[in-house]
XYZ file of C-alpha atoms in Angstrom:
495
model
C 90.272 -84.139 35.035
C 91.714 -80.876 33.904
C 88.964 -78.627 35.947
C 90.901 -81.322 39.101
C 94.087 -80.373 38.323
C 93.183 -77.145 38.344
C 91.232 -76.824 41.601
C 92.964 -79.530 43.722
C 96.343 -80.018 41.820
C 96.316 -83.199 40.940
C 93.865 -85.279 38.903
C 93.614 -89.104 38.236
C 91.635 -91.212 35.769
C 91.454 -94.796 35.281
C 91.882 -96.793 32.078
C 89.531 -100.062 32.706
C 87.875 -102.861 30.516
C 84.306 -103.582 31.447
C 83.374 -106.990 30.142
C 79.582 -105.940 30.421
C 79.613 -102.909 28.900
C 78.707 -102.634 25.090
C 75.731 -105.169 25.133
C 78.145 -107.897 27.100
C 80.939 -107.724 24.374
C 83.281 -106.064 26.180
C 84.637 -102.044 26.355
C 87.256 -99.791 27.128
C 86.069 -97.778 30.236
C 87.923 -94.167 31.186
C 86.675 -92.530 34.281
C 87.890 -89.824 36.323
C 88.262 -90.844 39.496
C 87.495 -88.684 42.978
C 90.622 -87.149 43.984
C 89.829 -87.462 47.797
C 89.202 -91.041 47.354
C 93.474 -91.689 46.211
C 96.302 -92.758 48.561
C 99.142 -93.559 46.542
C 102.390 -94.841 48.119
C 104.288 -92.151 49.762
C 107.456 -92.760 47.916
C 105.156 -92.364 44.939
C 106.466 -89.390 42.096
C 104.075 -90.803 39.879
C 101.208 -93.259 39.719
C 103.665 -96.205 38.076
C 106.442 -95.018 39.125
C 108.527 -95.604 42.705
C 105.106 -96.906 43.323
C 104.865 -100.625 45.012
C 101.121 -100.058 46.468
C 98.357 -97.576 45.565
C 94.905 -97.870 47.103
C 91.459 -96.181 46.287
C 88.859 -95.935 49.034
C 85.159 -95.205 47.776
C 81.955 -95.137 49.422
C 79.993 -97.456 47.214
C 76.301 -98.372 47.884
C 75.728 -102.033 49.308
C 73.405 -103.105 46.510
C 76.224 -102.286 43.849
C 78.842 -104.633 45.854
C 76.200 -107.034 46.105
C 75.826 -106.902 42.462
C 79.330 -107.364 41.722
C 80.202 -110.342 44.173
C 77.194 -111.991 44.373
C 78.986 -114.754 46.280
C 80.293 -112.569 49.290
C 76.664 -110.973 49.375
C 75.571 -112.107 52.388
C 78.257 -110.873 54.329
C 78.771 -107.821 53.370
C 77.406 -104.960 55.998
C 77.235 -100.791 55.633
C 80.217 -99.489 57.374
C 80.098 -95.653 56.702
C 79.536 -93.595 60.231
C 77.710 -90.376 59.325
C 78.968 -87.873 61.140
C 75.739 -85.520 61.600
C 75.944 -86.006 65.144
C 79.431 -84.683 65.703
C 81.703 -82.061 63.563
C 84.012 -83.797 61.177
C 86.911 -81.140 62.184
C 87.095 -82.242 65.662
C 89.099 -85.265 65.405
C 89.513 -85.906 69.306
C 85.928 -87.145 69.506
C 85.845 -90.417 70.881
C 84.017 -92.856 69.091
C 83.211 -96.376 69.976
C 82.059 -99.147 67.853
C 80.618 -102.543 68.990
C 82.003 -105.662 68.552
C 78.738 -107.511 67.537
C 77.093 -105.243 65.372
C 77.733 -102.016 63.139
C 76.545 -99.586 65.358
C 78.545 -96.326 66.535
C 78.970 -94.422 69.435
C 80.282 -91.572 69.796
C 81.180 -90.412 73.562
C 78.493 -88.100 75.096
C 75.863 -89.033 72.179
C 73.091 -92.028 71.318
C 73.886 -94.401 69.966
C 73.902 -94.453 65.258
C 73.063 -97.451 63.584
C 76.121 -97.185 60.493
C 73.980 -99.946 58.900
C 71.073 -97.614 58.033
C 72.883 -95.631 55.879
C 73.325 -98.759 52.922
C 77.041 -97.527 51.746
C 80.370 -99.235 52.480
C 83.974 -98.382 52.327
C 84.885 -100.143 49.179
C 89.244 -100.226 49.731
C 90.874 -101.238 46.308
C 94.196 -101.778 46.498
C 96.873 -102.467 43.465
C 100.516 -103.567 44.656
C 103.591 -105.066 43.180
C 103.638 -108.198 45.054
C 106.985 -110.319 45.214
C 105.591 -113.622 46.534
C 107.493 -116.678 44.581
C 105.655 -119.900 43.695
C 107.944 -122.820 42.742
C 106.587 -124.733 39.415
C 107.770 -128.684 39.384
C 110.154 -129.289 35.786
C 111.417 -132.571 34.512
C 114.048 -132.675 32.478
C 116.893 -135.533 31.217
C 120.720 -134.549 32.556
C 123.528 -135.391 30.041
C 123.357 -139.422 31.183
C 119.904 -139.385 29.794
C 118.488 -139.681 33.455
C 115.058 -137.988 34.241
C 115.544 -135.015 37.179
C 112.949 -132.962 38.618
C 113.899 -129.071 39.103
C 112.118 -126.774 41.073
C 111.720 -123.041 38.843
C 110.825 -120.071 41.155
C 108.574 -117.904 39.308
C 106.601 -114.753 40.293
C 102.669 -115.506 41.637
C 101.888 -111.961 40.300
C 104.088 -110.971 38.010
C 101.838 -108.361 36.436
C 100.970 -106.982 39.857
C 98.677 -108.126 42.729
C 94.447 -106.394 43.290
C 92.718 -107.069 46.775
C 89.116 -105.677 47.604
C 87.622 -105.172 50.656
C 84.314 -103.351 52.253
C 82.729 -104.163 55.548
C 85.322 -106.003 56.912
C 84.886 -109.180 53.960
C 88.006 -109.716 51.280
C 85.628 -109.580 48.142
C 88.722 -110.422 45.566
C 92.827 -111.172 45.682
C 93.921 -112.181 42.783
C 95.928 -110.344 39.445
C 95.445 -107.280 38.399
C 94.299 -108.971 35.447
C 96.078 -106.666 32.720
C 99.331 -107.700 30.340
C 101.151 -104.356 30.791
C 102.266 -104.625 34.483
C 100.902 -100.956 35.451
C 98.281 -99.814 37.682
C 95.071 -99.249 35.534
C 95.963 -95.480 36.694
C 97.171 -91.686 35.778
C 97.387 -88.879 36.657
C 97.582 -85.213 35.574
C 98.930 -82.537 37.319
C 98.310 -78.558 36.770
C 101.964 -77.276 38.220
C 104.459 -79.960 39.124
C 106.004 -79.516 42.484
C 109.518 -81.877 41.991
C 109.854 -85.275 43.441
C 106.336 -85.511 44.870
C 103.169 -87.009 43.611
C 100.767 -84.081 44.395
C 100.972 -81.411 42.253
C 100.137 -77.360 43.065
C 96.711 -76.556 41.957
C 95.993 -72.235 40.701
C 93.668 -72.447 43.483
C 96.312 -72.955 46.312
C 98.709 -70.548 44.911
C 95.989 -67.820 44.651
C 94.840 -68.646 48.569
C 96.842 -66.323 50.203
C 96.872 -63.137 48.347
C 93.077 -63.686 48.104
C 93.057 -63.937 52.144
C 94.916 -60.525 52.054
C 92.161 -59.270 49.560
C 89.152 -59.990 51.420
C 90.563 -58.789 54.188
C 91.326 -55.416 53.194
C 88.102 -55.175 51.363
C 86.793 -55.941 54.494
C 88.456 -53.484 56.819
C 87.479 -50.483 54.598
C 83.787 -51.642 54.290
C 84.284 -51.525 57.885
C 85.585 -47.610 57.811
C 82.993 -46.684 55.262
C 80.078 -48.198 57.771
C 81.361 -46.300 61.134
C 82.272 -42.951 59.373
C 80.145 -42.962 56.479
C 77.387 -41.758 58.880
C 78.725 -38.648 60.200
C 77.433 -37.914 64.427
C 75.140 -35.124 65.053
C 75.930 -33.144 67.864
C 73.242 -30.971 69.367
C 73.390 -28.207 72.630
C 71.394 -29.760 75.422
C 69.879 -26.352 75.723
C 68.789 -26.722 71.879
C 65.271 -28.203 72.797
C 65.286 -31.330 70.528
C 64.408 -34.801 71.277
C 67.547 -36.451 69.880
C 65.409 -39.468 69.548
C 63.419 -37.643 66.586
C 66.683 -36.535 64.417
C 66.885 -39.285 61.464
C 68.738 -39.545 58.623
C 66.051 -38.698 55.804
C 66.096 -36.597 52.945
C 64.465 -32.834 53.454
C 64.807 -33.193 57.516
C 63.654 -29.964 59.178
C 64.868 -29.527 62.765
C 63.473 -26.446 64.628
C 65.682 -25.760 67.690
C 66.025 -22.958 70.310
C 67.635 -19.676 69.574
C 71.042 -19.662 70.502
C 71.703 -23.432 70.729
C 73.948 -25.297 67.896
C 73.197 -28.665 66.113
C 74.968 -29.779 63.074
C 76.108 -33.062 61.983
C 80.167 -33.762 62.038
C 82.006 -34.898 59.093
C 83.137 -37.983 58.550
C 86.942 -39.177 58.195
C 87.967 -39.623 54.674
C 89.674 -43.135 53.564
C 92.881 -42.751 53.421
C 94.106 -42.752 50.472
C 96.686 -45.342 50.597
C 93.588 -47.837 51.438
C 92.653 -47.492 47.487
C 96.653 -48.085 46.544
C 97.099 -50.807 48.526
C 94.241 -52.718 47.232
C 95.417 -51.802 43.473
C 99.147 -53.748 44.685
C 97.235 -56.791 46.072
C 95.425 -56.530 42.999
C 98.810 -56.537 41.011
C 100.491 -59.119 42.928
C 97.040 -61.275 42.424
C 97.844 -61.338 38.759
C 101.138 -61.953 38.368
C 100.600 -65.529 41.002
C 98.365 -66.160 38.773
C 99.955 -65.537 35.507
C 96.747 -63.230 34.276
C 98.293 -59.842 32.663
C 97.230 -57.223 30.207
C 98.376 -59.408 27.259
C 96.953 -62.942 28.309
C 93.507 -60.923 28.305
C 93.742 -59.042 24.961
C 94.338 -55.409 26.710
C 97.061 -53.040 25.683
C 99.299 -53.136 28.505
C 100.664 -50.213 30.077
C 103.556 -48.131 28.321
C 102.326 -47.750 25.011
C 104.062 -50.809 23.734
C 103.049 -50.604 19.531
C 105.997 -51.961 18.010
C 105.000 -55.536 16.506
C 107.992 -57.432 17.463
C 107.577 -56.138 20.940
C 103.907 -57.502 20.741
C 104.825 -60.794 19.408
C 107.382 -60.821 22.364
C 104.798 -59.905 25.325
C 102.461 -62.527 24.001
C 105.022 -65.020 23.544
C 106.311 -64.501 27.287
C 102.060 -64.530 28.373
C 102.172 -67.909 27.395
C 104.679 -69.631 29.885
C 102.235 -71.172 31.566
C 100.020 -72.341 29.107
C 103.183 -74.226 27.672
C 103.764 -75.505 31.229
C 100.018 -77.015 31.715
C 100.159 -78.097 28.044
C 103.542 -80.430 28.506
C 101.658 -81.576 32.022
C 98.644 -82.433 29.780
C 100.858 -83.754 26.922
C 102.654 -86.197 29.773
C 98.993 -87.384 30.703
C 97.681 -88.573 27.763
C 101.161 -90.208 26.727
C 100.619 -92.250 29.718
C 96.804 -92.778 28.599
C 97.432 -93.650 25.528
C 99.596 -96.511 26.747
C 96.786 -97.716 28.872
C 94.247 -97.828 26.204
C 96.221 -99.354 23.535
C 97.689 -101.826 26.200
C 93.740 -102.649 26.525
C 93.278 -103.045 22.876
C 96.023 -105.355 22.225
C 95.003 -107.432 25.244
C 91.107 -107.469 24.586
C 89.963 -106.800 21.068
C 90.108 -110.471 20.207
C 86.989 -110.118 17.938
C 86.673 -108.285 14.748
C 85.479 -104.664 15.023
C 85.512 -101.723 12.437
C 87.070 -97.950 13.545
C 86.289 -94.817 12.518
C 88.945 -92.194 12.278
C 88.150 -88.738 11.616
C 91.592 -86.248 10.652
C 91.945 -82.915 10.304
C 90.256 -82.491 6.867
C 86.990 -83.973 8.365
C 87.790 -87.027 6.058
C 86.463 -90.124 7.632
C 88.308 -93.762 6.904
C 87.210 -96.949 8.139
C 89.258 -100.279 9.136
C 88.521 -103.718 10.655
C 91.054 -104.276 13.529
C 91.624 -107.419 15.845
C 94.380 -109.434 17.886
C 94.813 -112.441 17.391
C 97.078 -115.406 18.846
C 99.532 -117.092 16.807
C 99.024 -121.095 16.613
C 101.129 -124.027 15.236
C 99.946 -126.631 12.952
C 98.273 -128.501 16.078
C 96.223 -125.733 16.597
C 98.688 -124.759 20.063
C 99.309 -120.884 20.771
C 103.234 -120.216 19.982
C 105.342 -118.942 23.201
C 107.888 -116.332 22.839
C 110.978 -115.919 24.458
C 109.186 -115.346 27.586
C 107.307 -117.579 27.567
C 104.103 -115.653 26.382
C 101.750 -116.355 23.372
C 103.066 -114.663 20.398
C 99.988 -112.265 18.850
C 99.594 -110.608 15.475
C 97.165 -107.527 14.436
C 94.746 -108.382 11.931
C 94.040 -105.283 9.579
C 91.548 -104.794 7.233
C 91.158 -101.180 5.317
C 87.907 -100.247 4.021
C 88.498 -98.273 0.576
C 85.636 -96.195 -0.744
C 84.539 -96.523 -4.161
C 84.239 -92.967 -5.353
C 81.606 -93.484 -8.181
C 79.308 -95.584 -6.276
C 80.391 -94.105 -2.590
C 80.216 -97.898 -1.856
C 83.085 -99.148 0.920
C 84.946 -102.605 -0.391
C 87.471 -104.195 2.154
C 91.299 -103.553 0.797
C 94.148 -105.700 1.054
C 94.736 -107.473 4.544
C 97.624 -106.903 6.924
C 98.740 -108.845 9.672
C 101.574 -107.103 11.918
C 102.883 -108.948 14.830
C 103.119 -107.245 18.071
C 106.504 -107.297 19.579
C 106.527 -105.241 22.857
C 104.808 -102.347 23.565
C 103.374 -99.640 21.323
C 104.725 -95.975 21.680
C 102.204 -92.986 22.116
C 103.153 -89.458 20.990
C 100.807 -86.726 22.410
C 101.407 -82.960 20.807
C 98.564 -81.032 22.149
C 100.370 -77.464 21.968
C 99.824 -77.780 18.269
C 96.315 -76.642 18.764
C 96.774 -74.239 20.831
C 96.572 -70.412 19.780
C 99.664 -69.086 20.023
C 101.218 -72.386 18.919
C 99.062 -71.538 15.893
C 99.912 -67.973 15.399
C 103.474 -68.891 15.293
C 103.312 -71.676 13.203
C 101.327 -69.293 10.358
C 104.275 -66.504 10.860
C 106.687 -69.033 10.125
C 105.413 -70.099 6.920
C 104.385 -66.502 5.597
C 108.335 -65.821 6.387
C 109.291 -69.101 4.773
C 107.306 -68.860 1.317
C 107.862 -64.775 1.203
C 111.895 -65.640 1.013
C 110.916 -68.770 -1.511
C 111.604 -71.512 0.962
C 108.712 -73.157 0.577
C 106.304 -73.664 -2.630
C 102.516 -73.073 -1.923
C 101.183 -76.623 -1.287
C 103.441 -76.709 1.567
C 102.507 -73.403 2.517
C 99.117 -74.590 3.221
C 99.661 -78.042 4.972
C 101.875 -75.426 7.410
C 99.227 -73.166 8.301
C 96.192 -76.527 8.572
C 94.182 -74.816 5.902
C 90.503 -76.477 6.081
C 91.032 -78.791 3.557
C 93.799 -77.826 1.877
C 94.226 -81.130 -0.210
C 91.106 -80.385 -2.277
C 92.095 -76.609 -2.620
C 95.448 -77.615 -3.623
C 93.650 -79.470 -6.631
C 91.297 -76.607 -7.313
C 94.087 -74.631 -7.860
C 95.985 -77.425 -10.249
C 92.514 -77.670 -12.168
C 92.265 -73.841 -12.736
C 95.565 -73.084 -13.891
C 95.680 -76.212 -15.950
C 92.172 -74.901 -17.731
C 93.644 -71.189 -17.983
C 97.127 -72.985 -19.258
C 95.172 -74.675 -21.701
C 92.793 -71.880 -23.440
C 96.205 -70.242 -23.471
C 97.375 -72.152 -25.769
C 94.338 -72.450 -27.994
C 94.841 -68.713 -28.250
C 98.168 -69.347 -29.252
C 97.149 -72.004 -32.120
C 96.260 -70.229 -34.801
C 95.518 -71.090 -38.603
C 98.192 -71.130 -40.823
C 99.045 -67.778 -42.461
C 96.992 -66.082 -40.404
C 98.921 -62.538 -38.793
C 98.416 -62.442 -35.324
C 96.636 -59.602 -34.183
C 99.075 -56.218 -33.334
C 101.927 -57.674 -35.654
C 103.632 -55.523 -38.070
């Protein structure tokens, strides 16, 4: 997704759960999806947001849609036109296709069989669909008389899914996830306000790079016409001008009298060179590549530190910029996949996290629904089941290095979970600056040396911290058996 965003923009992934993946149990699917293949809703600024439709179109290959609805198989037909007979830029080709069959024409041409080529148009399309279905209630007024009311109540209140290839409705039905959102997001490299495409470096860099090539080209050009000066040569001189090459050592034996000598060439001019060095310039600053962003002392003899620290700090605009973009992505992620946890991890399963420190932990997680004393799932307010967390710690046993399960917690889920995303924490100069400010802070006796290292992420700084403790606790220690002496003894050096 990030090399998309880069080249094209914009770049969108999809948060899915495959029930066949992981041996049929069930899995959490991420996949970046074709960025040609997206046509979001025009009022779109984001992929779940101002958004009522947003449809993917992708050529998939008729055995896979046969695979997946086995009970449309037999009508499904390729419907891709491959357009080897024509050029896909001219769009004013006519084309005609036959009512009976899937075969092609296009005007002036033989006729293409679209059915040999065993792909169709697979159009997926998620929308917020406002249809109403009225749901029949009985209930007893205040005389104690049964009425029936009628309750209006969305069909698809966590959004409507339709699929379609060849021409056949495979599926219409819910979107089939708890969070309301499109299974999508997106990631953008520059944001360009109140649309949903974003600028890629590519399209920014287009133009001067037009301007490059064609300079470069137009003094290639000079260098080939004058770089081989003309000979000119007295038709009295006696030479066969056909003979005269360019070669190294060329003799040339002419008549006495006559003249033949070669012209020089024109020189470049020599604000050719200049302007190619301002292109060049103007290249770098669209793109945001300078001295300083590629480790080069930049021009001016800057040495001061604090000027330093301010040129790299100002080098790194645009790194914050992509990082927030990035940041904003997997925020929205994040919500996807633990929106797919909470919904689908009914059955035990045991996590592995891995922090900083390399330390690895383990935990049994599931979801559960919360039932009544008849064994009935309890509604909330809603009108939803009510669902609790089931978590169960794995502690590790360090004289055996044997894992025991800890003590059980069950947290019910209220709502939806927030996600905080820091990525610029890893970055480099985020880094740099994070060490400066806690060699400033523990220099001026802010800050005490174990928080001096959590600061700066020292590799493990937990167990140094206790190295540390156990040393000056030993040296502490023969200190003071130094110190105890016998009684009546003189310590050494005393008067």
């Amino acid at each position: 997704m990030i090399y998309d965003s880069r080249f094209y923009g914009t770049a969108i992934g999809g948060m899915d759960f495959d029930p066949r993946a992981d041996r049929g149990a069930g899995d959490i699917v991420f996949t970046s999806r074709d960025i040609f293949y997206q046509f979001p809703d025009p009022a779109a600024v984001d992929v779940n947001e101002k958004s009522d439709y947003y449809v993917e179109a992708e050529p998939i290959d008729i055995e896979k849609l046969k695979q997946q609805y086995p009970d449309k198989a037999a009508f499904i037909k390729a419907d891709l036109i491959d357009l080897v007979q024509g050029d896909k830029v001219d769009l004013d080709q006519v084309r005609f296709r036959s009512p009976t069959d899937v075969k092609t024409v296009i005007e002036g041409s033989s006729p293409y069989d679209a059915g040999t080529r065993d792909q169709a148009l697979k159009l997926t399309l998620y929308m917020r669909d406002n249809e109403f279905i009225e749901d029949e209630v009985k209930d007893m007024d205040s005389q104690g008389i049964e009425q029936v009311k009628y309750v209006q109540r969305l069909k698809y209140p966590n959004g409507r899914k339709l699929c379609m290839a060849g021409g056949v409705l495979l599926d219409d039905g819910p979107i089939g996830y708890d969070d309301g959102q499109f299974p999508l997001f997106r990631l953008v490299n520059y944001m360009d306000p109140r649309t949903f495409w974003g600028i890629g470096d590519v399209e920014q860099t287009m133009g001067p790079q037009k301007i490059f090539n064609k300079i470069i080209s137009f003094t290639l050009d000079v260098l080939t016409l004058m770089g081989n000066p003309i000979w000119v040569v007295d038709t009295t001189a006696g030479i066969d001008t056909d003979n005269i090459f360019n070669q190294p050592g060329l003799i040339i034996e002419k008549e006495p009298g006559s003249e033949v000598k070669r012209q020089d060439g024109v020189e470049l001019q020599h604000y050719v060179l200049q302007l190619i060095d301002r292109v060049k310039l103007w290249f770098d600053d669209i793109s945001g590549n300078n001295d300083v962003s590629r480790g080069v002392n930049p021009e001016g003899g800057v040495t001061a530190a604090s000027a330093i620290e301010s040129l790299q700090s100002a080098a790194q605009t645009r790194v914050r910029q992509k990082s927030r973009n990035l940041d904003a992505a997997l925020q929205n992620m994040g919500q996807l996949y633990l929106s797919r946890v909470l919904q689908f991890k009914t059955a035990p399963q045991v996590y592995r996290i891995t922090n900083n420190q390399n330390v690895t932990k383990y935990f049994r997680f599931h979801v559960a629904p919360v039932m009544d004393e008849a064994g009935n799932p309890v509604l909330d307010d809603k009108g939803d089941p009510q669902r609790v967390a089931h978590l169960v710690p794995y502690m590790e046993n360090p004289e055996t290095g044997q894992f025991a399960e800890g003590m059980p917690k069950q947290i019910p889920i209220k709502g939806s979970l927030d996600v905080k995303v820091a990525t610029g924490s890893s970055l480099p100069f985020a880094k740099r600056e994070r060490i400066e400010m806690a060699n400033m802070a523990i220099k001026v006796g802010a800050i005490d040396p174990p928080a001096w290292l959590e600061a700066v992420d020292y590799p493990n700084w937990q167990v140094v911290l206790e190295q540390v403790k156990a040393r000056q606790a030993e040296a502490a220690q023969m200190e003071m058996a130094a110190q105890a002496q016998a009684p009546g003894q003189i310590p050494q050096g005393a008067a």
